[in-house]
């Protein structure tokens, strides 16, 4: 699409961003290029490719035309210099003897990757409380290479002060990385606040339909190229059909997020006023820890509402099981509402005491709000809570 002097809106970018004109065979939809091998017309074209004179794909291990259009669309939405559909960017930034600092409220698999996988390769990891910037800065060592945080965090929706986080990284010459899966580029674009790299689980809001698996890293072309080199070695490439599904899902991205933002806000306000609810963790509520920060840097507050009911593990399970609209399932961000108890879904093998040590309460419920009618979601949750007696 031809560049415009005026910054295009999120819906326009969702539909048109990153897509070439014309497309192969003059197709309107992005074609699925289902091949692993790409041919060259002659030796000179091969040389031109290696010399960087032409931009084309050499081999499926290094990418695919459908993948590249999905990446270009995500880069346009994020306002990034480049994007790579790749799930392990940290491995490209760290090596034996280096150090990474992460905030403690995070996705379970992220915790495991940091504390188990990276440490096996001689990479040291420190964890600091979410929202404690003094502890974050105090933890920096000469060997620190990366500061990592989610924003909002999973499952408590803590919101990172992106400007302050980025400033700490610049002051110590350490790269800053934010997993903005919960926020999406519709609600916040961390690169605009000085963060070096943004990561997304494209499986969630970006794809939007719970039918693909992909991860994305976005930032300057220089930083993303460094990660791209590792992908070429590891061969962890998203397949063309998954890339096509991602492009297709992104067409309605802005519309979906607008609806999920408004639905989640309505659900959070209902829960906050309910007598059987102890606490609601949603940045759109004035009582939230970082509500003012969220108002300052976010367009909307996201589609995940976490809340604590008055009761124990079994009481929370009764609420989950009594809900008729949301599915009991892992993941989030799709058009269908999903509900789960983190204590059972993600940390079932731990005791209550072990779960509490990492901040997971037995009475905590995470609700990923879909695009259904807000009144229906609220009425359904109300009848489920009423069963607590």
Short mmCIF file of C-alpha atoms in Angstrom, two decimals:
data_model
loop_
_atom_site.label_atom_id
_atom_site.label_comp_id
_atom_site.label_asym_id
_atom_site.label_seq_id
_atom_site.Cartn_x
_atom_site.Cartn_y
_atom_site.Cartn_z
CA UNK A 1 0.00 0.00 0.00
CA UNK A 2 1.31 3.48 -0.87
CA UNK A 3 2.54 5.37 2.21
CA UNK A 4 0.43 8.27 3.45
CA UNK A 5 1.64 11.40 5.22
CA UNK A 6 -1.11 10.90 7.80
CA UNK A 7 -0.65 7.98 10.14
CA UNK A 8 -3.15 5.32 9.17
CA UNK A 9 -5.63 4.08 11.74
CA UNK A 10 -5.53 0.57 13.22
CA UNK A 11 -8.44 -0.77 11.17
CA UNK A 12 -6.92 0.48 7.91
CA UNK A 13 -3.60 -1.07 8.85
CA UNK A 14 -5.32 -4.31 9.87
CA UNK A 15 -6.88 -4.64 6.43
CA UNK A 16 -4.17 -3.23 4.15
CA UNK A 17 -0.91 -2.90 6.10
CA UNK A 18 2.09 -4.84 4.84
CA UNK A 19 0.32 -6.29 1.80
CA UNK A 20 1.86 -5.78 -1.67
CA UNK A 21 -0.08 -4.58 -4.71
CA UNK A 22 -0.60 -6.41 -6.93
CA UNK A 23 -0.34 -9.85 -5.38
CA UNK A 24 0.61 -12.98 -7.33
CA UNK A 25 -2.06 -13.94 -9.89
CA UNK A 26 -3.78 -10.63 -9.05
CA UNK A 27 -5.39 -12.33 -6.04
CA UNK A 28 -7.13 -10.18 -3.46
CA UNK A 29 -6.42 -12.61 -0.62
CA UNK A 30 -2.78 -13.34 0.16
CA UNK A 31 -1.85 -16.65 -1.56
CA UNK A 32 -0.52 -19.60 0.41
CA UNK A 33 2.90 -20.31 -1.09
CA UNK A 34 3.11 -23.99 -0.20
CA UNK A 35 6.67 -24.87 -1.13
CA UNK A 36 9.96 -25.50 0.64
CA UNK A 37 12.20 -24.93 -2.39
CA UNK A 38 12.48 -21.81 -4.55
CA UNK A 39 14.15 -21.76 -7.98
CA UNK A 40 16.50 -19.22 -9.56
CA UNK A 41 16.42 -18.24 -13.22
CA UNK A 42 20.22 -18.30 -13.52
CA UNK A 43 23.48 -17.97 -11.59
CA UNK A 44 23.42 -14.18 -11.79
CA UNK A 45 20.08 -14.04 -9.97
CA UNK A 46 21.53 -16.26 -7.26
CA UNK A 47 24.55 -13.94 -6.91
CA UNK A 48 22.28 -10.88 -6.81
CA UNK A 49 20.33 -12.51 -4.00
CA UNK A 50 23.44 -13.19 -1.92
CA UNK A 51 24.74 -9.66 -2.62
CA UNK A 52 21.48 -8.20 -1.36
CA UNK A 53 20.60 -6.61 -4.70
CA UNK A 54 17.23 -8.37 -4.86
CA UNK A 55 14.83 -9.32 -2.10
CA UNK A 56 13.52 -12.84 -2.51
CA UNK A 57 13.35 -16.19 -0.72
CA UNK A 58 16.11 -18.73 -1.18
CA UNK A 59 14.85 -21.73 0.81
CA UNK A 60 11.94 -22.51 3.11
CA UNK A 61 14.26 -22.74 6.10
CA UNK A 62 14.80 -18.97 5.83
CA UNK A 63 11.19 -17.94 5.33
CA UNK A 64 8.28 -17.99 2.97
CA UNK A 65 6.49 -15.28 0.95
CA UNK A 66 3.25 -15.80 2.90
CA UNK A 67 5.17 -15.54 6.17
CA UNK A 68 6.86 -12.32 5.02
CA UNK A 69 3.53 -10.65 4.29
CA UNK A 70 2.25 -11.63 7.74
CA UNK A 71 5.43 -10.14 9.24
CA UNK A 72 5.05 -6.94 7.23
CA UNK A 73 1.46 -6.54 8.41
CA UNK A 74 2.45 -7.01 12.05
CA UNK A 75 5.32 -4.53 11.65
CA UNK A 76 2.88 -1.97 10.25
CA UNK A 77 0.48 -2.47 13.17
CA UNK A 78 3.28 -2.25 15.75
CA UNK A 79 5.09 0.65 14.07
CA UNK A 80 8.24 -1.51 13.97
CA UNK A 81 11.19 -1.48 11.61
CA UNK A 82 10.88 -5.22 11.14
CA UNK A 83 9.10 -8.33 12.40
CA UNK A 84 10.03 -11.99 12.59
CA UNK A 85 7.61 -14.83 13.30
CA UNK A 86 9.83 -16.66 15.76
CA UNK A 87 9.27 -17.72 19.36
CA UNK A 88 12.74 -17.80 20.97
CA UNK A 89 14.25 -14.35 20.48
CA UNK A 90 15.99 -14.39 23.87
CA UNK A 91 18.33 -17.17 22.75
CA UNK A 92 19.73 -14.82 20.10
CA UNK A 93 20.42 -12.12 22.71
CA UNK A 94 21.99 -14.21 25.46
CA UNK A 95 24.99 -16.49 25.82
CA UNK A 96 26.78 -18.43 28.54
CA UNK A 97 27.78 -16.17 31.44
CA UNK A 98 25.26 -13.44 30.65
CA UNK A 99 22.37 -12.37 32.85
CA UNK A 100 18.69 -11.56 32.29
CA UNK A 101 16.24 -9.91 34.70
CA UNK A 102 12.52 -10.63 34.52
CA UNK A 103 9.49 -9.49 36.47
CA UNK A 104 7.75 -12.13 38.56
CA UNK A 105 4.14 -11.99 37.31
CA UNK A 106 4.47 -13.92 34.07
CA UNK A 107 3.16 -16.74 31.94
CA UNK A 108 4.08 -20.15 33.39
CA UNK A 109 6.02 -21.32 30.33
CA UNK A 110 8.01 -18.08 30.34
CA UNK A 111 8.98 -18.74 33.94
CA UNK A 112 10.03 -22.27 33.03
CA UNK A 113 12.00 -21.13 30.00
CA UNK A 114 13.90 -18.61 32.11
CA UNK A 115 14.48 -20.67 35.23
CA UNK A 116 15.00 -24.09 33.68
CA UNK A 117 15.99 -23.92 30.02
CA UNK A 118 18.21 -20.82 30.04
CA UNK A 119 19.99 -21.80 33.23
CA UNK A 120 20.96 -25.14 31.65
CA UNK A 121 22.97 -23.12 29.12
CA UNK A 122 24.81 -21.12 31.77
CA UNK A 123 22.62 -18.02 31.54
CA UNK A 124 21.82 -16.46 34.90
CA UNK A 125 18.30 -15.25 35.68
CA UNK A 126 17.06 -12.87 38.37
CA UNK A 127 13.42 -12.22 39.16
CA UNK A 128 12.10 -8.98 40.66
CA UNK A 129 8.57 -8.00 41.72
CA UNK A 130 6.40 -6.47 39.02
CA UNK A 131 6.21 -2.72 39.53
CA UNK A 132 9.37 -2.45 41.67
CA UNK A 133 11.70 -0.37 39.50
CA UNK A 134 14.26 0.14 42.25
CA UNK A 135 14.61 -3.63 42.61
CA UNK A 136 14.87 -3.93 38.85
CA UNK A 137 17.70 -1.42 38.67
CA UNK A 138 19.47 -2.82 41.74
CA UNK A 139 19.51 -6.29 40.14
CA UNK A 140 21.50 -5.12 37.10
CA UNK A 141 25.03 -6.55 36.90
CA UNK A 142 27.92 -6.02 34.48
CA UNK A 143 26.82 -9.23 32.74
CA UNK A 144 23.15 -8.18 32.38
CA UNK A 145 22.05 -8.10 28.76
CA UNK A 146 18.24 -8.10 28.87
CA UNK A 147 15.43 -6.68 31.00
CA UNK A 148 12.23 -8.62 30.35
CA UNK A 149 8.65 -7.99 31.37
CA UNK A 150 5.10 -8.60 30.25
CA UNK A 151 2.64 -5.71 30.09
CA UNK A 152 -0.06 -6.29 31.11
CA UNK A 153 1.16 -9.30 33.04
CA UNK A 154 -0.38 -12.76 33.21
CA UNK A 155 -2.56 -13.30 35.21
CA UNK A 156 -2.75 -10.16 37.40
CA UNK A 157 -2.74 -7.51 34.68
CA UNK A 158 0.10 -5.45 36.16
CA UNK A 159 0.97 -2.62 33.78
CA UNK A 160 4.58 -1.68 33.12
CA UNK A 161 5.60 1.97 33.03
CA UNK A 162 7.18 1.51 29.61
CA UNK A 163 8.96 4.87 29.58
CA UNK A 164 10.58 4.24 32.96
CA UNK A 165 11.47 0.66 32.04
CA UNK A 166 13.10 1.76 28.77
CA UNK A 167 15.01 4.56 30.53
CA UNK A 168 16.54 2.08 33.00
CA UNK A 169 17.69 -0.07 30.09
CA UNK A 170 19.25 2.86 28.22
CA UNK A 171 20.97 4.13 31.36
CA UNK A 172 22.69 0.78 31.86
CA UNK A 173 23.06 -0.07 28.14
CA UNK A 174 20.85 -3.12 28.52
CA UNK A 175 18.25 -4.19 25.97
CA UNK A 176 14.61 -3.99 27.04
CA UNK A 177 12.09 -6.60 25.89
CA UNK A 178 8.34 -6.50 26.53
CA UNK A 179 5.85 -9.29 25.93
CA UNK A 180 2.76 -7.27 24.97
CA UNK A 181 0.50 -10.22 24.14
CA UNK A 182 -2.23 -9.07 26.56
CA UNK A 183 -2.14 -5.51 25.24
CA UNK A 184 -1.74 -6.06 21.49
CA UNK A 185 -0.49 -3.24 19.25
CA UNK A 186 -4.03 -1.84 19.24
CA UNK A 187 -3.82 -0.93 22.93
CA UNK A 188 -0.14 -0.05 23.28
CA UNK A 189 2.97 0.10 21.08
CA UNK A 190 5.95 -0.28 23.45
CA UNK A 191 8.49 0.70 20.79
CA UNK A 192 7.04 4.21 20.82
CA UNK A 193 7.91 4.45 24.53
CA UNK A 194 11.55 3.51 23.97
CA UNK A 195 11.47 -0.28 24.43
CA UNK A 196 13.92 -2.17 22.19
CA UNK A 197 11.95 -5.30 21.30
CA UNK A 198 8.32 -6.38 21.54
CA UNK A 199 7.15 -9.99 21.62
CA UNK A 200 3.67 -11.39 20.98
CA UNK A 201 2.07 -14.77 21.08
CA UNK A 202 0.37 -14.45 17.70
CA UNK A 203 -1.73 -17.44 18.73
CA UNK A 204 -3.81 -15.13 20.91
CA UNK A 205 -5.34 -11.78 19.86
CA UNK A 206 -3.39 -11.36 16.63
CA UNK A 207 -4.71 -14.58 15.08
CA UNK A 208 -7.89 -14.19 17.07
CA UNK A 209 -9.56 -17.52 16.29
CA UNK A 210 -7.66 -20.16 18.31
CA UNK A 211 -6.57 -21.97 15.14
CA UNK A 212 -2.84 -21.24 14.78
CA UNK A 213 0.41 -21.32 16.77
CA UNK A 214 3.00 -18.59 16.19
CA UNK A 215 5.20 -16.13 18.02
CA UNK A 216 6.46 -12.75 16.83
CA UNK A 217 9.34 -10.45 17.73
CA UNK A 218 9.37 -6.83 16.53
CA UNK A 219 11.81 -3.95 16.73
CA UNK A 220 14.47 -2.23 14.69
CA UNK A 221 15.65 -3.96 11.54
CA UNK A 222 19.12 -4.37 13.07
CA UNK A 223 17.88 -6.17 16.19
CA UNK A 224 15.37 -8.34 14.34
CA UNK A 225 18.02 -9.33 11.77
CA UNK A 226 20.19 -10.64 14.62
CA UNK A 227 17.32 -12.87 15.73
CA UNK A 228 16.63 -13.88 12.11
CA UNK A 229 20.13 -15.33 11.89
CA UNK A 230 19.33 -17.74 14.73
CA UNK A 231 16.07 -18.76 13.08
CA UNK A 232 17.98 -19.67 9.93
CA UNK A 233 20.19 -21.96 11.99
CA UNK A 234 17.40 -23.53 14.05
CA UNK A 235 14.88 -23.78 11.21
CA UNK A 236 11.94 -22.88 13.45
CA UNK A 237 9.77 -21.50 10.65
CA UNK A 238 6.02 -20.87 10.79
CA UNK A 239 4.30 -22.86 8.05
CA UNK A 240 2.64 -21.03 5.13
CA UNK A 241 -0.90 -21.99 6.11
CA UNK A 242 -0.43 -20.68 9.67
CA UNK A 243 0.94 -17.44 8.21
CA UNK A 244 -2.10 -17.22 5.94
CA UNK A 245 -4.45 -17.76 8.90
CA UNK A 246 -2.63 -15.01 10.79
CA UNK A 247 -3.04 -12.57 7.87
CA UNK A 248 -6.72 -13.52 7.60
CA UNK A 249 -7.27 -13.09 11.33
CA UNK A 250 -5.56 -9.70 11.35
CA UNK A 251 -8.07 -8.29 8.87
CA UNK A 252 -10.59 -7.96 11.71
CA UNK A 253 -8.01 -7.34 14.44
CA UNK A 254 -8.97 -3.75 15.35
CA UNK A 255 -12.70 -4.51 15.34
CA UNK A 256 -12.19 -7.52 17.60
CA UNK A 257 -10.01 -5.67 20.10
CA UNK A 258 -12.42 -2.74 20.33
CA UNK A 259 -15.22 -5.16 21.26
CA UNK A 260 -13.07 -7.17 23.67
CA UNK A 261 -11.89 -3.98 25.40
CA UNK A 262 -15.45 -2.77 25.96
CA UNK A 263 -16.72 -6.22 27.00
CA UNK A 264 -13.90 -6.67 29.51
CA UNK A 265 -14.44 -3.22 31.00
CA UNK A 266 -18.14 -3.97 31.50
CA UNK A 267 -17.39 -7.38 33.01
CA UNK A 268 -14.74 -5.93 35.35
CA UNK A 269 -17.10 -3.21 36.60
CA UNK A 270 -19.81 -5.80 37.24
CA UNK A 271 -17.41 -8.05 39.16
CA UNK A 272 -16.01 -5.18 41.24
CA UNK A 273 -19.51 -4.44 42.56
CA UNK A 274 -20.43 -8.09 43.22
CA UNK A 275 -20.57 -9.15 46.92
CA UNK A 276 -19.11 -12.61 46.18
CA UNK A 277 -15.97 -11.19 44.57
CA UNK A 278 -12.97 -10.22 46.74
CA UNK A 279 -10.79 -8.52 44.14
CA UNK A 280 -10.74 -7.71 40.43
CA UNK A 281 -7.48 -7.31 38.53
CA UNK A 282 -8.17 -5.16 35.48
CA UNK A 283 -6.26 -1.98 34.51
CA UNK A 284 -9.44 -0.23 33.41
CA UNK A 285 -10.61 0.01 37.03
CA UNK A 286 -9.52 3.07 39.08
CA UNK A 287 -8.54 0.79 42.00
CA UNK A 288 -6.02 -1.12 39.89
CA UNK A 289 -2.37 -0.66 40.93
CA UNK A 290 -1.30 1.00 37.68
CA UNK A 291 -4.58 2.48 36.44
CA UNK A 292 -3.02 5.92 35.94
CA UNK A 293 -0.08 4.45 34.01
CA UNK A 294 -2.48 2.43 31.87
CA UNK A 295 -4.60 5.51 31.11
CA UNK A 296 -1.49 7.38 30.07
CA UNK A 297 -0.03 4.85 27.66
CA UNK A 298 -2.87 2.54 26.57
CA UNK A 299 -5.73 3.03 24.09
CA UNK A 300 -7.79 0.33 25.83
CA UNK A 301 -7.22 -2.01 28.75
CA UNK A 302 -7.35 -5.43 27.12
CA UNK A 303 -9.64 -8.42 27.05
CA UNK A 304 -8.51 -10.41 30.12
CA UNK A 305 -10.18 -9.96 33.51
CA UNK A 306 -8.76 -11.83 36.50
CA UNK A 307 -10.73 -11.93 39.75
CA UNK A 308 -10.76 -13.58 43.16
CA UNK A 309 -14.00 -14.99 44.53
CA UNK A 310 -14.89 -15.29 48.22
CA UNK A 311 -14.08 -18.94 48.69
CA UNK A 312 -11.52 -21.65 48.10
CA UNK A 313 -10.30 -23.76 45.17
CA UNK A 314 -13.49 -25.80 45.01
CA UNK A 315 -15.71 -22.72 45.17
CA UNK A 316 -13.84 -21.16 42.26
CA UNK A 317 -14.26 -24.42 40.33
CA UNK A 318 -18.02 -24.30 40.92
CA UNK A 319 -18.16 -20.82 39.42
CA UNK A 320 -16.14 -21.89 36.38
CA UNK A 321 -18.26 -25.00 35.83
CA UNK A 322 -21.53 -23.06 36.21
CA UNK A 323 -20.69 -20.61 33.41
CA UNK A 324 -22.57 -21.54 30.23
CA UNK A 325 -21.04 -19.16 27.66
CA UNK A 326 -17.25 -19.24 28.13
CA UNK A 327 -15.43 -22.47 27.36
CA UNK A 328 -13.19 -23.99 30.03
CA UNK A 329 -9.92 -23.92 28.13
CA UNK A 330 -6.34 -22.77 28.17
CA UNK A 331 -5.20 -19.75 26.13
CA UNK A 332 -6.92 -16.42 25.46
CA UNK A 333 -7.55 -13.75 22.87
CA UNK A 334 -9.95 -15.49 20.50
CA UNK A 335 -13.48 -14.50 19.55
CA UNK A 336 -14.89 -17.02 22.03
CA UNK A 337 -14.78 -16.24 25.75
CA UNK A 338 -12.63 -18.65 27.77
CA UNK A 339 -12.49 -19.17 31.53
CA UNK A 340 -10.06 -21.05 33.78
CA UNK A 341 -8.49 -21.31 37.21
CA UNK A 342 -4.73 -20.75 36.99
CA UNK A 343 -4.25 -22.88 40.13
CA UNK A 344 -5.67 -25.90 38.29
CA UNK A 345 -5.04 -25.18 34.60
CA UNK A 346 -1.40 -24.15 34.92
CA UNK A 347 -0.22 -25.08 38.42
CA UNK A 348 -2.23 -28.18 39.33
CA UNK A 349 0.88 -30.18 40.27
CA UNK A 350 1.82 -27.67 43.00
CA UNK A 351 0.47 -27.48 46.55
CA UNK A 352 -1.50 -24.44 47.70
CA UNK A 353 1.58 -23.24 49.59
CA UNK A 354 3.81 -23.63 46.54
CA UNK A 355 1.29 -21.78 44.39
CA UNK A 356 1.07 -18.93 46.88
CA UNK A 357 4.85 -18.56 46.80
CA UNK A 358 4.61 -17.56 43.14
CA UNK A 359 1.47 -15.51 43.66
CA UNK A 360 -1.20 -17.90 42.36
CA UNK A 361 -4.21 -18.00 44.66
CA UNK A 362 -6.66 -20.90 44.79
CA UNK A 363 -9.65 -18.57 44.45
CA UNK A 364 -8.30 -16.81 41.34
CA UNK A 365 -10.23 -17.05 38.06
CA UNK A 366 -8.98 -15.75 34.70
CA UNK A 367 -11.62 -14.77 32.16
CA UNK A 368 -10.57 -14.12 28.56
CA UNK A 369 -13.42 -12.05 27.17
CA UNK A 370 -14.57 -12.72 23.63
CA UNK A 371 -16.76 -10.74 21.25
CA UNK A 372 -20.12 -11.98 22.51
CA UNK A 373 -22.70 -9.49 23.81
CA UNK A 374 -21.58 -8.00 27.11
CA UNK A 375 -25.04 -8.28 28.67
CA UNK A 376 -25.08 -12.01 27.98
CA UNK A 377 -21.63 -12.53 29.48
CA UNK A 378 -22.57 -10.58 32.61
CA UNK A 379 -25.88 -12.40 33.09
CA UNK A 380 -24.13 -15.75 32.69
CA UNK A 381 -21.43 -14.89 35.20
CA UNK A 382 -24.04 -13.51 37.62
CA UNK A 383 -25.95 -16.80 37.69
CA UNK A 384 -22.69 -18.71 38.18
CA UNK A 385 -21.69 -16.55 41.15
CA UNK A 386 -25.18 -16.83 42.65
CA UNK A 387 -24.65 -20.58 42.97
CA UNK A 388 -22.02 -19.98 45.64
CA UNK A 389 -24.90 -19.34 48.05
#
